[in-house]
PDB file of C-alpha atoms and ligand atoms in Angstrom:
ATOM      1  CA  GLY L   1       0.000   0.000   0.000  1.00 84.00           C
ATOM      2  CA  ALA L   2       0.900   3.689  -0.083  1.00 92.00           C
ATOM      3  CA  LYS L   3       3.699   4.745   2.267  1.00 94.00           C
ATOM      4  CA  TRP L   4       2.757   6.394   5.547  1.00 97.00           C
ATOM      5  CA  THR L   5       4.730   7.906   8.392  1.00 96.00           C
ATOM      6  CA  TYR L   6       4.067   9.439  11.823  1.00 96.00           C
ATOM      7  CA  ASN L   7       5.316  12.915  10.845  1.00 93.00           C
ATOM      8  CA  GLY L   8       5.599  15.140   7.790  1.00 94.00           C
ATOM      9  CA  PRO L   9       3.498  15.084   4.581  1.00 96.00           C
ATOM     10  CA  ASP L  10       2.621  11.360   4.920  1.00 97.00           C
ATOM     11  CA  GLY L  11       1.838  11.780   8.639  1.00 97.00           C
ATOM     12  CA  GLU L  12      -1.319  10.718  10.452  1.00 98.00           C
ATOM     13  CA  HIS L  13      -3.435  13.719   9.391  1.00 97.00           C
ATOM     14  CA  ASN L  14      -3.082  12.574   5.774  1.00 98.00           C
ATOM     15  CA  TRP L  15      -3.447   8.803   6.294  1.00 98.00           C
ATOM     16  CA  SER L  16      -7.134   8.976   5.258  1.00 98.00           C
ATOM     17  CA  ASN L  17      -6.141  10.206   1.791  1.00 98.00           C
ATOM     18  CA  ASN L  18      -4.891   6.711   0.942  1.00 98.00           C
ATOM     19  CA  TYR L  19      -6.568   4.742   3.763  1.00 98.00           C
ATOM     20  CA  PRO L  20     -10.204   5.847   4.078  1.00 98.00           C
ATOM     21  CA  PHE L  21     -10.909   3.884   7.293  1.00 98.00           C
ATOM     22  CA  CYS L  22      -8.316   6.097   9.066  1.00 98.00           C
ATOM     23  CA  GLY L  23     -10.857   8.948   8.765  1.00 98.00           C
ATOM     24  CA  GLY L  24     -13.765   6.749   9.838  1.00 97.00           C
ATOM     25  CA  ALA L  25     -15.444   5.656  13.071  1.00 96.00           C
ATOM     26  CA  PHE L  26     -14.213   3.513  15.960  1.00 97.00           C
ATOM     27  CA  GLN L  27     -10.621   4.677  15.588  1.00 98.00           C
ATOM     28  CA  SER L  28      -7.829   3.904  18.064  1.00 98.00           C
ATOM     29  CA  PRO L  29      -6.075   4.870  20.241  1.00 98.00           C
ATOM     30  CA  ILE L  30      -8.241   6.874  22.647  1.00 98.00           C
ATOM     31  CA  ASP L  31      -7.748   8.690  25.943  1.00 97.00           C
ATOM     32  CA  PHE L  32      -9.262   6.699  28.836  1.00 97.00           C
ATOM     33  CA  GLN L  33     -11.019   9.590  30.591  1.00 95.00           C
ATOM     34  CA  THR L  34     -12.621   8.738  33.931  1.00 93.00           C
ATOM     35  CA  GLN L  35     -16.083   9.960  32.814  1.00 90.00           C
ATOM     36  CA  LEU L  36     -16.030   7.530  29.820  1.00 89.00           C
ATOM     37  CA  LEU L  37     -15.388   4.492  31.999  1.00 97.00           C
ATOM     38  CA  ARG L  38     -18.072   2.033  33.050  1.00 98.00           C
ATOM     39  CA  TYR L  39     -17.333  -0.783  35.505  1.00 98.00           C
ATOM     40  CA  ASP L  40     -18.452  -4.185  34.141  1.00 98.00           C
ATOM     41  CA  PRO L  41     -18.399  -6.938  36.819  1.00 97.00           C
ATOM     42  CA  ASN L  42     -18.745  -9.588  34.077  1.00 97.00           C
ATOM     43  CA  LEU L  43     -15.356  -8.886  32.510  1.00 98.00           C
ATOM     44  CA  PRO L  44     -13.271 -12.004  33.354  1.00 98.00           C
ATOM     45  CA  PRO L  45      -9.518 -11.994  33.982  1.00 98.00           C
ATOM     46  CA  ILE L  46      -7.601 -12.378  30.716  1.00 98.00           C
ATOM     47  CA  GLN L  47      -6.386 -15.962  30.300  1.00 98.00           C
ATOM     48  CA  VAL L  48      -3.732 -16.890  27.757  1.00 98.00           C
ATOM     49  CA  GLN L  49      -2.515 -20.356  26.733  1.00 98.00           C
ATOM     50  CA  ASN L  50       0.900 -21.578  25.508  1.00 98.00           C
ATOM     51  CA  TYR L  51       2.609 -18.214  26.085  1.00 98.00           C
ATOM     52  CA  ASN L  52       5.484 -19.989  27.834  1.00 98.00           C
ATOM     53  CA  LEU L  53       7.359 -20.878  24.641  1.00 98.00           C
ATOM     54  CA  SER L  54      10.220 -23.396  24.741  1.00 95.00           C
ATOM     55  CA  THR L  55      13.714 -21.978  24.206  1.00 92.00           C
ATOM     56  CA  LYS L  56      14.113 -24.675  21.529  1.00 95.00           C
ATOM     57  CA  GLU L  57      11.716 -22.637  19.345  1.00 95.00           C
ATOM     58  CA  GLN L  58      12.991 -19.653  17.338  1.00 97.00           C
ATOM     59  CA  LEU L  59      11.022 -16.476  16.624  1.00 97.00           C
ATOM     60  CA  THR L  60      11.482 -13.966  13.803  1.00 98.00           C
ATOM     61  CA  LEU L  61      12.292 -10.465  15.026  1.00 97.00           C
ATOM     62  CA  SER L  62      11.891  -7.791  12.376  1.00 98.00           C
ATOM     63  CA  ASN L  63      12.061  -4.053  11.731  1.00 98.00           C
ATOM     64  CA  ASN L  64       9.147  -3.298   9.388  1.00 97.00           C
ATOM     65  CA  GLY L  65       9.938   0.399   9.181  1.00 97.00           C
ATOM     66  CA  HIS L  66       7.039   1.277  11.524  1.00 97.00           C
ATOM     67  CA  SER L  67       7.910  -0.760  14.601  1.00 98.00           C
ATOM     68  CA  VAL L  68       9.968  -3.646  15.900  1.00 97.00           C
ATOM     69  CA  GLN L  69       7.829  -6.762  15.642  1.00 97.00           C
ATOM     70  CA  LEU L  70       8.194 -10.285  16.942  1.00 98.00           C
ATOM     71  CA  TYR L  71       6.213 -12.922  15.028  1.00 98.00           C
ATOM     72  CA  LEU L  72       4.400 -15.307  17.366  1.00 98.00           C
ATOM     73  CA  PRO L  73       3.287 -18.929  16.801  1.00 98.00           C
ATOM     74  CA  SER L  74      -0.484 -19.386  16.429  1.00 97.00           C
ATOM     75  CA  HIS L  75      -0.588 -22.103  19.112  1.00 97.00           C
ATOM     76  CA  MET L  76      -0.427 -19.201  21.581  1.00 98.00           C
ATOM     77  CA  TYR L  77      -3.947 -17.861  22.153  1.00 98.00           C
ATOM     78  CA  ILE L  78      -6.371 -15.944  24.400  1.00 98.00           C
ATOM     79  CA  SER L  79      -8.889 -18.374  25.936  1.00 98.00           C
ATOM     80  CA  SER L  80     -11.097 -15.967  27.929  1.00 98.00           C
ATOM     81  CA  LEU L  81     -12.847 -14.254  24.982  1.00 98.00           C
ATOM     82  CA  PRO L  82     -16.068 -15.434  23.210  1.00 96.00           C
ATOM     83  CA  HIS L  83     -13.913 -16.840  20.356  1.00 98.00           C
ATOM     84  CA  ARG L  84     -10.359 -18.222  20.382  1.00 98.00           C
ATOM     85  CA  TYR L  85      -7.941 -15.455  19.363  1.00 98.00           C
ATOM     86  CA  SER L  86      -4.579 -16.865  18.240  1.00 98.00           C
ATOM     87  CA  ALA L  87      -1.371 -14.833  18.457  1.00 98.00           C
ATOM     88  CA  ALA L  88       0.196 -13.318  15.322  1.00 98.00           C
ATOM     89  CA  GLN L  89       2.824 -10.812  16.418  1.00 98.00           C
ATOM     90  CA  LEU L  90       3.811  -8.317  19.070  1.00 98.00           C
ATOM     91  CA  HIS L  91       5.266  -4.865  18.474  1.00 98.00           C
ATOM     92  CA  PHE L  92       5.937  -1.604  20.290  1.00 98.00           C
ATOM     93  CA  HIS L  93       5.215   2.124  20.204  1.00 98.00           C
ATOM     94  CA  TRP L  94       7.620   4.549  21.815  1.00 97.00           C
ATOM     95  CA  GLY L  95       8.724   8.214  21.956  1.00 93.00           C
ATOM     96  CA  SER L  96      12.318   9.287  21.459  1.00 87.00           C
ATOM     97  CA  SER L  97      15.518   9.501  23.490  1.00 83.00           C
ATOM     98  CA  ASN L  98      14.566  12.913  24.852  1.00 86.00           C
ATOM     99  CA  LEU L  99      10.774  12.437  24.773  1.00 83.00           C
ATOM    100  CA  LEU L 100      10.252   9.547  27.147  1.00 87.00           C
ATOM    101  CA  THR L 101       6.517   9.388  26.388  1.00 94.00           C
ATOM    102  CA  GLY L 102       5.335   7.314  23.469  1.00 96.00           C
ATOM    103  CA  SER L 103       2.320   5.231  24.455  1.00 98.00           C
ATOM    104  CA  GLU L 104      -0.717   5.275  22.144  1.00 98.00           C
ATOM    105  CA  HIS L 105      -3.501   4.981  24.711  1.00 98.00           C
ATOM    106  CA  THR L 106      -3.439   7.572  27.507  1.00 98.00           C
ATOM    107  CA  VAL L 107      -5.152   7.714  30.911  1.00 98.00           C
ATOM    108  CA  ASN L 108      -6.744  11.090  31.708  1.00 97.00           C
ATOM    109  CA  GLY L 109      -4.207  12.615  29.339  1.00 97.00           C
ATOM    110  CA  LYS L 110      -1.213  10.815  30.910  1.00 97.00           C
ATOM    111  CA  ARG L 111       1.042   9.319  28.256  1.00 97.00           C
ATOM    112  CA  PHE L 112       3.286   6.441  29.313  1.00 98.00           C
ATOM    113  CA  ALA L 113       6.861   5.900  28.095  1.00 97.00           C
ATOM    114  CA  GLY L 114       5.747   3.277  25.599  1.00 97.00           C
ATOM    115  CA  GLU L 115       3.164   0.612  24.806  1.00 98.00           C
ATOM    116  CA  MET L 116       3.430  -3.016  23.708  1.00 98.00           C
ATOM    117  CA  HIS L 117       0.706  -4.623  21.573  1.00 99.00           C
ATOM    118  CA  VAL L 118       0.194  -8.372  21.267  1.00 99.00           C
ATOM    119  CA  VAL L 119      -1.910  -8.844  18.112  1.00 98.00           C
ATOM    120  CA  HIS L 120      -4.243 -11.889  17.906  1.00 98.00           C
ATOM    121  CA  PHE L 121      -6.778 -12.970  15.254  1.00 98.00           C
ATOM    122  CA  ASN L 122     -10.088 -14.838  15.584  1.00 98.00           C
ATOM    123  CA  SER L 123      -8.909 -18.346  14.626  1.00 98.00           C
ATOM    124  CA  ASP L 124     -12.387 -19.824  15.224  1.00 98.00           C
ATOM    125  CA  LYS L 125     -13.618 -17.918  12.157  1.00 98.00           C
ATOM    126  CA  TYR L 126     -10.567 -17.028  10.022  1.00 98.00           C
ATOM    127  CA  PRO L 127      -7.617 -19.144   8.798  1.00 98.00           C
ATOM    128  CA  ASN L 128      -4.989 -16.398   9.247  1.00 97.00           C
ATOM    129  CA  ILE L 129      -4.556 -12.780  10.261  1.00 98.00           C
ATOM    130  CA  SER L 130      -4.675 -11.452   6.694  1.00 98.00           C
ATOM    131  CA  MET L 131      -8.227 -12.841   6.329  1.00 98.00           C
ATOM    132  CA  ALA L 132      -9.189 -11.530   9.796  1.00 98.00           C
ATOM    133  CA  VAL L 133      -7.615  -8.061   9.756  1.00 98.00           C
ATOM    134  CA  ASP L 134     -10.564  -6.267   8.092  1.00 98.00           C
ATOM    135  CA  LYS L 135     -13.444  -8.156   9.803  1.00 98.00           C
ATOM    136  CA  HIS L 136     -15.432  -6.569  12.670  1.00 97.00           C
ATOM    137  CA  ASP L 137     -14.677  -9.582  14.943  1.00 98.00           C
ATOM    138  CA  GLY L 138     -11.273 -10.248  13.393  1.00 98.00           C
ATOM    139  CA  LEU L 139      -8.656  -9.050  15.873  1.00 98.00           C
ATOM    140  CA  ALA L 140      -8.021  -8.832  19.617  1.00 99.00           C
ATOM    141  CA  VAL L 141      -5.009  -6.799  20.755  1.00 99.00           C
ATOM    142  CA  LEU L 142      -3.591  -6.841  24.296  1.00 99.00           C
ATOM    143  CA  GLY L 143      -2.082  -3.463  25.180  1.00 99.00           C
ATOM    144  CA  VAL L 144       0.567  -3.108  27.897  1.00 98.00           C
ATOM    145  CA  PHE L 145       1.745   0.298  29.113  1.00 98.00           C
ATOM    146  CA  ILE L 146       5.509   0.589  29.575  1.00 98.00           C
ATOM    147  CA  GLU L 147       7.033   2.784  32.294  1.00 97.00           C
ATOM    148  CA  ILE L 148      10.687   3.464  33.069  1.00 96.00           C
ATOM    149  CA  GLY L 149      11.782   1.813  36.301  1.00 97.00           C
ATOM    150  CA  GLU L 150      13.262  -1.538  37.256  1.00 96.00           C
ATOM    151  CA  PHE L 151      15.331  -3.467  34.693  1.00 96.00           C
ATOM    152  CA  ASN L 152      13.124  -6.100  33.033  1.00 96.00           C
ATOM    153  CA  PRO L 153      14.959  -9.338  32.151  1.00 96.00           C
ATOM    154  CA  ALA L 154      12.058 -10.590  29.992  1.00 96.00           C
ATOM    155  CA  PHE L 155      12.365  -7.661  27.567  1.00 95.00           C
ATOM    156  CA  ASP L 156      16.108  -8.194  27.308  1.00 93.00           C
ATOM    157  CA  LYS L 157      15.393 -11.601  25.756  1.00 92.00           C
ATOM    158  CA  PHE L 158      15.051  -9.731  22.468  1.00 86.00           C
ATOM    159  CA  PHE L 159      16.145  -6.123  23.159  1.00 89.00           C
ATOM    160  CA  LYS L 160      19.715  -7.458  23.047  1.00 90.00           C
ATOM    161  CA  TYR L 161      19.203  -8.488  19.396  1.00 94.00           C
ATOM    162  CA  MET L 162      17.988  -5.069  18.165  1.00 94.00           C
ATOM    163  CA  ASN L 163      21.354  -4.246  16.595  1.00 95.00           C
ATOM    164  CA  GLY L 164      20.681  -7.032  14.088  1.00 97.00           C
ATOM    165  CA  ILE L 165      17.561  -5.289  12.758  1.00 98.00           C
ATOM    166  CA  LYS L 166      18.686  -1.649  12.703  1.00 98.00           C
ATOM    167  CA  TYR L 167      17.324  -1.042   9.211  1.00 98.00           C
ATOM    168  CA  ARG L 168      13.938  -1.443   7.558  1.00 98.00           C
ATOM    169  CA  ASP L 169      12.992  -4.986   6.416  1.00 98.00           C
ATOM    170  CA  GLN L 170      15.865  -6.609   8.332  1.00 98.00           C
ATOM    171  CA  LYS L 171      14.892  -9.809  10.137  1.00 98.00           C
ATOM    172  CA  ILE L 172      16.701 -12.159  12.478  1.00 98.00           C
ATOM    173  CA  GLN L 173      15.832 -15.361  14.340  1.00 97.00           C
ATOM    174  CA  VAL L 174      15.892 -15.182  18.135  1.00 97.00           C
ATOM    175  CA  PRO L 175      15.452 -17.961  20.700  1.00 96.00           C
ATOM    176  CA  ALA L 176      11.853 -18.117  21.955  1.00 97.00           C
ATOM    177  CA  PHE L 177      11.105 -17.329  25.591  1.00 97.00           C
ATOM    178  CA  ASN L 178       8.187 -16.969  28.020  1.00 97.00           C
ATOM    179  CA  ILE L 179       6.011 -14.262  26.412  1.00 98.00           C
ATOM    180  CA  HIS L 180       3.816 -14.318  29.543  1.00 98.00           C
ATOM    181  CA  ALA L 181       6.714 -12.623  31.380  1.00 98.00           C
ATOM    182  CA  LEU L 182       6.173  -9.504  29.220  1.00 98.00           C
ATOM    183  CA  LEU L 183       2.636  -9.070  30.588  1.00 98.00           C
ATOM    184  CA  PRO L 184       1.866  -7.070  33.756  1.00 98.00           C
ATOM    185  CA  ALA L 185       1.280  -8.698  37.134  1.00 93.00           C
ATOM    186  CA  ARG L 186      -2.507  -8.339  37.084  1.00 96.00           C
ATOM    187  CA  LEU L 187      -4.424  -9.607  34.032  1.00 98.00           C
ATOM    188  CA  ASP L 188      -7.752  -9.029  35.818  1.00 98.00           C
ATOM    189  CA  GLU L 189      -7.601  -5.206  35.649  1.00 98.00           C
ATOM    190  CA  TYR L 190      -8.022  -3.737  32.167  1.00 98.00           C
ATOM    191  CA  TYR L 191      -9.781  -1.229  29.881  1.00 98.00           C
ATOM    192  CA  ARG L 192     -11.994  -2.785  27.126  1.00 98.00           C
ATOM    193  CA  TYR L 193     -13.464  -1.105  24.037  1.00 98.00           C
ATOM    194  CA  ASP L 194     -14.124  -1.626  20.317  1.00 97.00           C
ATOM    195  CA  GLY L 195     -11.560   0.143  18.170  1.00 98.00           C
ATOM    196  CA  SER L 196      -9.234  -0.133  15.231  1.00 98.00           C
ATOM    197  CA  LEU L 197      -5.703  -0.760  14.046  1.00 98.00           C
ATOM    198  CA  THR L 198      -3.689   2.289  15.053  1.00 98.00           C
ATOM    199  CA  THR L 199      -1.796   2.206  11.769  1.00 98.00           C
ATOM    200  CA  PRO L 200      -3.038   2.232   8.190  1.00 98.00           C
ATOM    201  CA  PRO L 201      -5.243   0.632   6.967  1.00 98.00           C
ATOM    202  CA  CYS L 202      -6.927   1.520  10.348  1.00 98.00           C
ATOM    203  CA  TYR L 203      -9.580  -1.213   9.962  1.00 98.00           C
ATOM    204  CA  PRO L 204     -12.199  -0.974  12.787  1.00 98.00           C
ATOM    205  CA  SER L 205     -11.582  -4.636  13.546  1.00 98.00           C
ATOM    206  CA  VAL L 206      -9.946  -4.647  16.992  1.00 98.00           C
ATOM    207  CA  LEU L 207     -11.341  -5.708  20.354  1.00 98.00           C
ATOM    208  CA  TRP L 208      -8.960  -3.719  22.591  1.00 98.00           C
ATOM    209  CA  THR L 209      -7.858  -4.914  26.020  1.00 99.00           C
ATOM    210  CA  VAL L 210      -5.405  -2.459  27.637  1.00 99.00           C
ATOM    211  CA  PHE L 211      -4.111  -3.537  31.025  1.00 98.00           C
ATOM    212  CA  ARG L 212      -4.400  -1.015  33.846  1.00 98.00           C
ATOM    213  CA  ARG L 213      -0.971  -1.796  35.337  1.00 98.00           C
ATOM    214  CA  PRO L 214       2.154  -0.889  33.354  1.00 98.00           C
ATOM    215  CA  VAL L 215       5.286  -3.027  33.140  1.00 98.00           C
ATOM    216  CA  THR L 216       8.644  -1.385  33.793  1.00 97.00           C
ATOM    217  CA  ILE L 217      11.871  -1.460  31.841  1.00 96.00           C
ATOM    218  CA  SER L 218      15.068   0.396  32.770  1.00 96.00           C
ATOM    219  CA  ARG L 219      16.019   3.751  31.246  1.00 94.00           C
ATOM    220  CA  LYS L 220      18.899   1.964  29.466  1.00 93.00           C
ATOM    221  CA  GLN L 221      16.494  -0.605  27.991  1.00 94.00           C
ATOM    222  CA  PHE L 222      14.092   2.160  26.920  1.00 94.00           C
ATOM    223  CA  LEU L 223      16.904   4.117  25.248  1.00 92.00           C
ATOM    224  CA  ALA L 224      17.977   0.934  23.432  1.00 91.00           C
ATOM    225  CA  LEU L 225      14.440   0.626  22.051  1.00 93.00           C
ATOM    226  CA  ALA L 226      14.095   4.337  21.249  1.00 93.00           C
ATOM    227  CA  THR L 227      17.475   4.847  19.581  1.00 93.00           C
ATOM    228  CA  ALA L 228      18.466   1.525  17.986  1.00 94.00           C
ATOM    229  CA  LEU L 229      16.258   1.460  14.909  1.00 97.00           C
ATOM    230  CA  TYR L 230      15.944   3.263  11.610  1.00 97.00           C
ATOM    231  CA  ALA L 231      12.840   3.522   9.414  1.00 97.00           C
ATOM    232  CA  SER L 232      15.165   3.736   6.394  1.00 97.00           C
ATOM    233  CA  TYR L 233      16.786   0.906   4.411  1.00 97.00           C
ATOM    234  CA  ALA L 234      20.427  -0.104   5.027  1.00 97.00           C
ATOM    235  CA  GLN L 235      21.568   1.032   1.579  1.00 96.00           C
ATOM    236  CA  GLU L 236      19.924   4.465   1.850  1.00 95.00           C
ATOM    237  CA  SER L 237      22.451   7.267   2.383  1.00 94.00           C
ATOM    238  CA  THR L 238      20.100   9.381   4.533  1.00 95.00           C
ATOM    239  CA  THR L 239      19.086   7.548   7.730  1.00 95.00           C
ATOM    240  CA  VAL L 240      15.628   8.158   9.186  1.00 95.00           C
ATOM    241  CA  PRO L 241      15.453   7.299  12.916  1.00 96.00           C
ATOM    242  CA  LEU L 242      12.480   5.135  13.936  1.00 97.00           C
ATOM    243  CA  HIS L 243      10.954   6.892  16.921  1.00 96.00           C
ATOM    244  CA  GLY L 244       7.760   8.688  17.929  1.00 96.00           C
ATOM    245  CA  ASN L 245       5.804   5.846  16.282  1.00 97.00           C
ATOM    246  CA  TYR L 246       2.547   6.486  18.136  1.00 98.00           C
ATOM    247  CA  ARG L 247      -0.785   7.733  16.786  1.00 98.00           C
ATOM    248  CA  LYS L 248      -2.440  10.563  18.735  1.00 97.00           C
ATOM    249  CA  PRO L 249      -5.683   9.848  20.626  1.00 97.00           C
ATOM    250  CA  GLN L 250      -8.784   9.734  18.398  1.00 98.00           C
ATOM    251  CA  ILE L 251     -12.243  11.152  19.089  1.00 92.00           C
ATOM    252  CA  ALA L 252     -14.028   8.709  21.412  1.00 89.00           C
ATOM    253  CA  ASP L 253     -17.469   9.981  20.238  1.00 85.00           C
ATOM    254  CA  ASN L 254     -19.883   8.452  22.763  1.00 83.00           C
ATOM    255  CA  ARG L 255     -17.977   5.158  22.890  1.00 88.00           C
ATOM    256  CA  VAL L 256     -18.140   3.597  26.331  1.00 91.00           C
ATOM    257  CA  VAL L 257     -14.942   2.127  27.726  1.00 98.00           C
ATOM    258  CA  LEU L 258     -15.629  -0.832  30.006  1.00 98.00           C
ATOM    259  CA  VAL L 259     -13.316  -1.415  32.946  1.00 98.00           C
ATOM    260  CA  SER L 260     -12.912  -4.639  34.916  1.00 98.00           C
ATOM    261  CA  PHE L 261     -11.939  -2.772  38.096  1.00 98.00           C
ATOM    262  CA  LYS L 262     -13.883  -0.614  40.559  1.00 95.00           C
ATOM    263  CA  ASP L 263     -10.822   1.123  41.967  1.00 83.00           C
TER     264      ASP L 263
HETATM  265  N1  LIG I   1      -1.184  -0.864  16.850  1.00 79.65           N
HETATM  266  S1  LIG I   1      -1.770  -2.063  16.001  1.00 79.65           S
HETATM  267  O1  LIG I   1      -1.865  -3.245  16.852  1.00 79.65           O
HETATM  268  O2  LIG I   1      -3.015  -1.656  15.397  1.00 79.65           O
HETATM  269  C1  LIG I   1      -0.636  -2.464  14.724  1.00 79.65           C
HETATM  270  C2  LIG I   1       0.474  -1.685  14.488  1.00 79.65           C
HETATM  271  F1  LIG I   1       0.701  -0.549  15.167  1.00 79.65           F
HETATM  272  C3  LIG I   1       1.413  -2.063  13.541  1.00 79.65           C
HETATM  273  F2  LIG I   1       2.498  -1.268  13.332  1.00 79.65           F
HETATM  274  C4  LIG I   1       1.256  -3.215  12.818  1.00 79.65           C
HETATM  275  S2  LIG I   1       2.490  -3.669  11.676  1.00 79.65           S
HETATM  276  O3  LIG I   1       2.141  -4.886  11.013  1.00 79.65           O
HETATM  277  O4  LIG I   1       3.714  -3.757  12.471  1.00 79.65           O
HETATM  278  C5  LIG I   1       2.740  -2.389  10.511  1.00 79.65           C
HETATM  279  C6  LIG I   1       1.479  -1.961   9.873  1.00 79.65           C
HETATM  280  O5  LIG I   1       0.515  -2.929   9.735  1.00 79.65           O
HETATM  281  C7  LIG I   1       0.130  -3.992  13.012  1.00 79.65           C
HETATM  282  N2  LIG I   1       0.020  -5.109  12.223  1.00 79.65           N
HETATM  283  C8  LIG I   1      -1.176  -5.868  12.044  1.00 79.65           C
HETATM  284  C9  LIG I   1      -2.233  -5.066  11.317  1.00 79.65           C
HETATM  285  C10 LIG I   1      -2.309  -5.648   9.914  1.00 79.65           C
HETATM  286  C11 LIG I   1      -1.568  -6.932   9.984  1.00 79.65           C
HETATM  287  C12 LIG I   1      -1.459  -7.973   9.055  1.00 79.65           C
HETATM  288  C13 LIG I   1      -0.598  -9.044   9.340  1.00 79.65           C
HETATM  289  C14 LIG I   1       0.125  -9.068  10.533  1.00 79.65           C
HETATM  290  C15 LIG I   1       0.001  -8.043  11.462  1.00 79.65           C
HETATM  291  C16 LIG I   1      -0.904  -7.044  11.168  1.00 79.65           C
HETATM  292  C17 LIG I   1      -0.812  -3.610  13.982  1.00 79.65           C
HETATM  293  F3  LIG I   1      -1.893  -4.371  14.234  1.00 79.65           F
HETATM  294 ZN1  LIG I   2       0.382  -1.224  17.986  1.00 79.65          ZN
END
């Protein structure tokens, strides 16, 4: 599809020129404002299966020019939703080395240092993510806020390989590890709403689950993420740093955001 960026002439305000859904309804991310929230006692804790991958497995880590993404095996899935949602990939959104705020969702205007998304597709109804990505019940994404704090050994399982994917379209194989260790401590407290992909083509196909509790990584780990990658190809003479890859909050309209916690 047409190229898009987070800044400049191909930035988010012009995405809808080539990707009409980006100017449509049910767009993500949104700001979780207290007055939008409605407590729903029927929201069950998120349960995932087969996230503890064996180190014998290898995963493909890639720089797709928009984010760093880790492809995930489809035997990993979410079991607590009405359909089985099988894992496809995880990726990140972050700020820059001097702007330590790059999450996509915000809470009462507070932006976190970064945000991880674990993208799943409805494998009860669709054979793969490409068939699911534009269907209203196609995707379920788990969102995890990232804060700067304690060193996080789980993230280092692949942060240490980032120098192998500095440039766009570079891929490397990394040993698999326990993906569950990337999730926050409490999977029972989360925001839930119907939204969209936060990148073109912006299909309104995502059931969003954003956990209330952030995970922490150290400042050094954050800087590795925020400064290691380029959006440009290796052979290009001008390098374009890959940072600030977060879409601004969209109009929530009168969308209700359900929360699984009372406070
Ligand atoms: N924030 S988000 O969760 O909405 C989201 C992204 F932010 C993002 F960057 C990507 S991407 O594939 O890395 C690049 C553009 O699709 C995807 N990729 C998804 C969407 C389309 C697709 C098709 C195959 C595999 C993954 C994806 C995504 F779902
Ligand atoms: Zn994302």
